[in-house]
Amino acid sequence: MINKVVAGADEAISDIKNGSTLMLGGFGLCGIPENCIAALVRKGVKELTCISNNAGVDDFGIGLMLKQHQVKKMISSYVGENAEFERQLLSGELEVELIPQGTLATRCMAAGYGMLSYFYSCRCRYRGCRR
C-alpha cells in the first residue's frame, strides 16, 4: 500500500504545477484546506483552475490566491463575498463558470467515477426568459 502521509502542507502540494486544476473542499469558509492554500500562495504556482463551491473572501481561502493572480479560471456555485474576484471578473482577467450547487456536486461525483460528461436540462419559467 502507498503511504500517503506527508510532513506538512508544503510537501502535500509539491507536485502541483502551473496550469493545474484543483478541487478545493469545504463549504463556505468552513472546512477549506487553508494550510494547503497558504502553501500554494508561498509556492507561487499560476494559471490554476479552481473548482470549489465558493471563491473565498478577500483575505482568506481562495481569495488569497486570487489576490496573487494565481487563478486563471474559477468553477463555483457562489462568489458573492470577494471584491477581488469581482474586480478580476469584470476586467476580464478571470474566467468564471458559475453553476448551481447541485450541478457542481453532480459534476464532481461523475468525475470521481470516470464519467466524462452528463447532460442536465434546465428550463427557466419566468416571463422575461426566452424559450
mmCIF file of C-alpha atoms in Angstrom:
data_model
loop_
_atom_site.group_PDB
_atom_site.id
_atom_site.type_symbol
_atom_site.label_atom_id
_atom_site.label_comp_id
_atom_site.label_asym_id
_atom_site.label_seq_id
_atom_site.Cartn_x
_atom_site.Cartn_y
_atom_site.Cartn_z
ATOM 1 C CA MET A 1 0.000 0.000 0.000
ATOM 2 C CA ILE A 2 1.188 3.538 -0.811
ATOM 3 C CA ASN A 3 1.980 5.703 2.198
ATOM 4 C CA LYS A 4 0.114 8.987 1.620
ATOM 5 C CA VAL A 5 1.140 10.650 4.889
ATOM 6 C CA VAL A 6 3.208 13.812 4.387
ATOM 7 C CA ALA A 7 5.049 16.077 6.781
ATOM 8 C CA GLY A 8 3.028 19.195 6.014
ATOM 9 C CA ALA A 9 1.141 21.320 3.512
ATOM 10 C CA ASP A 10 4.243 22.286 1.518
ATOM 11 C CA GLU A 11 5.017 18.627 0.847
ATOM 12 C CA ALA A 12 1.342 17.879 0.111
ATOM 13 C CA ILE A 13 1.240 20.440 -2.725
ATOM 14 C CA SER A 14 4.773 19.837 -4.014
ATOM 15 C CA ASP A 15 3.576 18.128 -7.243
ATOM 16 C CA ILE A 16 1.165 20.933 -8.219
ATOM 17 C CA LYS A 17 2.463 22.798 -11.254
ATOM 18 C CA ASN A 18 1.423 25.880 -13.245
ATOM 19 C CA GLY A 19 -1.792 25.215 -15.158
ATOM 20 C CA SER A 20 -3.106 22.543 -12.769
ATOM 21 C CA THR A 21 -6.772 22.023 -11.972
ATOM 22 C CA LEU A 22 -7.563 21.855 -8.253
ATOM 23 C CA MET A 23 -10.745 20.842 -6.480
ATOM 24 C CA LEU A 24 -10.836 22.546 -3.092
ATOM 25 C CA GLY A 25 -13.163 21.204 -0.424
ATOM 26 C CA GLY A 26 -15.176 22.884 2.282
ATOM 27 C CA PHE A 27 -18.460 24.720 2.370
ATOM 28 C CA GLY A 28 -18.275 28.478 2.526
ATOM 29 C CA LEU A 29 -15.177 29.093 4.607
ATOM 30 C CA CYS A 30 -15.703 26.028 6.820
ATOM 31 C CA GLY A 31 -13.510 23.009 6.211
ATOM 32 C CA ILE A 32 -11.394 24.583 3.472
ATOM 33 C CA PRO A 33 -7.778 23.417 3.048
ATOM 34 C CA GLU A 34 -6.407 26.701 4.394
ATOM 35 C CA ASN A 35 -2.892 25.361 5.064
ATOM 36 C CA CYS A 36 -2.623 23.969 1.523
ATOM 37 C CA ILE A 37 -3.930 27.255 0.089
ATOM 38 C CA ALA A 38 -1.269 29.150 2.074
ATOM 39 C CA ALA A 39 1.363 26.719 0.751
ATOM 40 C CA LEU A 40 0.157 27.310 -2.834
ATOM 41 C CA VAL A 41 0.480 31.066 -2.309
ATOM 42 C CA ARG A 42 4.030 30.593 -0.993
ATOM 43 C CA LYS A 43 4.923 28.313 -3.918
ATOM 44 C CA GLY A 44 3.570 30.858 -6.409
ATOM 45 C CA VAL A 45 2.012 28.456 -8.927
ATOM 46 C CA LYS A 46 -0.008 30.279 -11.605
ATOM 47 C CA GLU A 47 -2.704 29.678 -14.226
ATOM 48 C CA LEU A 48 -4.722 27.476 -11.852
ATOM 49 C CA THR A 49 -8.269 26.313 -12.491
ATOM 50 C CA CYS A 50 -10.008 26.113 -9.114
ATOM 51 C CA ILE A 51 -13.173 24.110 -8.523
ATOM 52 C CA SER A 52 -14.891 24.995 -5.256
ATOM 53 C CA ASN A 53 -18.346 25.835 -4.027
ATOM 54 C CA ASN A 54 -17.153 29.410 -3.336
ATOM 55 C CA ALA A 55 -14.363 31.833 -4.173
ATOM 56 C CA GLY A 56 -13.362 32.664 -0.614
ATOM 57 C CA VAL A 57 -13.197 36.215 0.712
ATOM 58 C CA ASP A 58 -10.579 38.884 0.067
ATOM 59 C CA ASP A 59 -8.105 37.782 2.748
ATOM 60 C CA PHE A 60 -8.944 34.113 3.295
ATOM 61 C CA GLY A 61 -9.360 30.918 1.328
ATOM 62 C CA ILE A 62 -9.122 31.069 -2.448
ATOM 63 C CA GLY A 63 -9.190 34.862 -2.085
ATOM 64 C CA LEU A 64 -5.501 34.693 -1.135
ATOM 65 C CA MET A 65 -4.678 33.026 -4.452
ATOM 66 C CA LEU A 66 -6.896 35.475 -6.355
ATOM 67 C CA LYS A 67 -5.059 38.384 -4.772
ATOM 68 C CA GLN A 68 -1.750 36.991 -6.117
ATOM 69 C CA HIS A 69 -3.297 36.393 -9.592
ATOM 70 C CA GLN A 70 -2.675 32.652 -9.353
ATOM 71 C CA VAL A 71 -6.168 31.637 -10.514
ATOM 72 C CA LYS A 72 -6.930 31.642 -14.249
ATOM 73 C CA LYS A 73 -10.398 30.041 -14.061
ATOM 74 C CA MET A 74 -12.896 29.630 -11.240
ATOM 75 C CA ILE A 75 -15.635 26.980 -11.356
ATOM 76 C CA SER A 76 -18.004 27.704 -8.497
ATOM 77 C CA SER A 77 -21.585 27.954 -7.308
ATOM 78 C CA TYR A 78 -21.219 31.046 -5.093
ATOM 79 C CA VAL A 79 -18.897 34.020 -5.474
ATOM 80 C CA GLY A 80 -20.640 36.824 -3.615
ATOM 81 C CA GLU A 81 -18.224 37.930 -0.891
ATOM 82 C CA ASN A 82 -14.954 38.571 -2.688
ATOM 83 C CA ALA A 83 -14.264 42.064 -4.047
ATOM 84 C CA GLU A 84 -11.017 40.968 -5.760
ATOM 85 C CA PHE A 85 -12.899 38.169 -7.531
ATOM 86 C CA GLU A 86 -15.467 40.713 -8.747
ATOM 87 C CA ARG A 87 -12.763 43.101 -9.951
ATOM 88 C CA GLN A 88 -10.939 40.367 -11.905
ATOM 89 C CA LEU A 89 -14.191 39.056 -13.388
ATOM 90 C CA LEU A 90 -15.359 42.479 -14.580
ATOM 91 C CA SER A 91 -11.936 43.363 -16.000
ATOM 92 C CA GLY A 92 -11.741 40.092 -17.943
ATOM 93 C CA GLU A 93 -8.699 38.818 -16.024
ATOM 94 C CA LEU A 94 -10.569 35.803 -14.617
ATOM 95 C CA GLU A 95 -12.563 33.174 -16.475
ATOM 96 C CA VAL A 96 -15.624 32.094 -14.486
ATOM 97 C CA GLU A 97 -18.034 29.201 -14.743
ATOM 98 C CA LEU A 98 -20.881 29.842 -12.316
ATOM 99 C CA ILE A 99 -23.101 26.783 -11.915
ATOM 100 C CA PRO A 100 -25.846 25.662 -9.498
ATOM 101 C CA GLN A 101 -24.660 23.846 -6.357
ATOM 102 C CA GLY A 102 -26.403 20.581 -7.268
ATOM 103 C CA THR A 103 -24.919 20.571 -10.756
ATOM 104 C CA LEU A 104 -21.463 21.256 -9.315
ATOM 105 C CA ALA A 105 -21.838 18.356 -6.865
ATOM 106 C CA THR A 106 -23.032 16.035 -9.641
ATOM 107 C CA ARG A 107 -20.128 17.023 -11.901
ATOM 108 C CA CYS A 108 -17.647 16.321 -9.103
ATOM 109 C CA MET A 109 -19.269 12.970 -8.351
ATOM 110 C CA ALA A 110 -19.331 11.979 -12.047
ATOM 111 C CA ALA A 111 -15.677 12.959 -12.485
ATOM 112 C CA GLY A 112 -14.792 10.845 -9.441
ATOM 113 C CA TYR A 113 -16.091 7.695 -11.075
ATOM 114 C CA GLY A 114 -14.748 8.471 -14.520
ATOM 115 C CA MET A 115 -17.856 9.761 -16.285
ATOM 116 C CA LEU A 116 -16.545 12.432 -18.641
ATOM 117 C CA SER A 117 -19.824 14.282 -19.139
ATOM 118 C CA TYR A 118 -23.535 14.241 -18.465
ATOM 119 C CA PHE A 119 -26.485 16.179 -19.811
ATOM 120 C CA TYR A 120 -28.579 18.312 -17.491
ATOM 121 C CA SER A 121 -31.628 20.019 -18.971
ATOM 122 C CA CYS A 122 -32.581 23.241 -17.222
ATOM 123 C CA ARG A 123 -35.551 25.476 -18.014
ATOM 124 C CA CYS A 124 -36.379 28.964 -16.941
ATOM 125 C CA ARG A 125 -40.055 29.568 -16.139
ATOM 126 C CA TYR A 126 -40.389 33.307 -15.642
ATOM 127 C CA ARG A 127 -41.834 35.712 -18.204
ATOM 128 C CA GLY A 128 -38.585 37.517 -19.075
ATOM 129 C CA CYS A 129 -36.867 34.287 -20.120
ATOM 130 C CA ARG A 130 -36.689 33.294 -23.798
ATOM 131 C CA ARG A 131 -37.835 29.832 -24.703
#
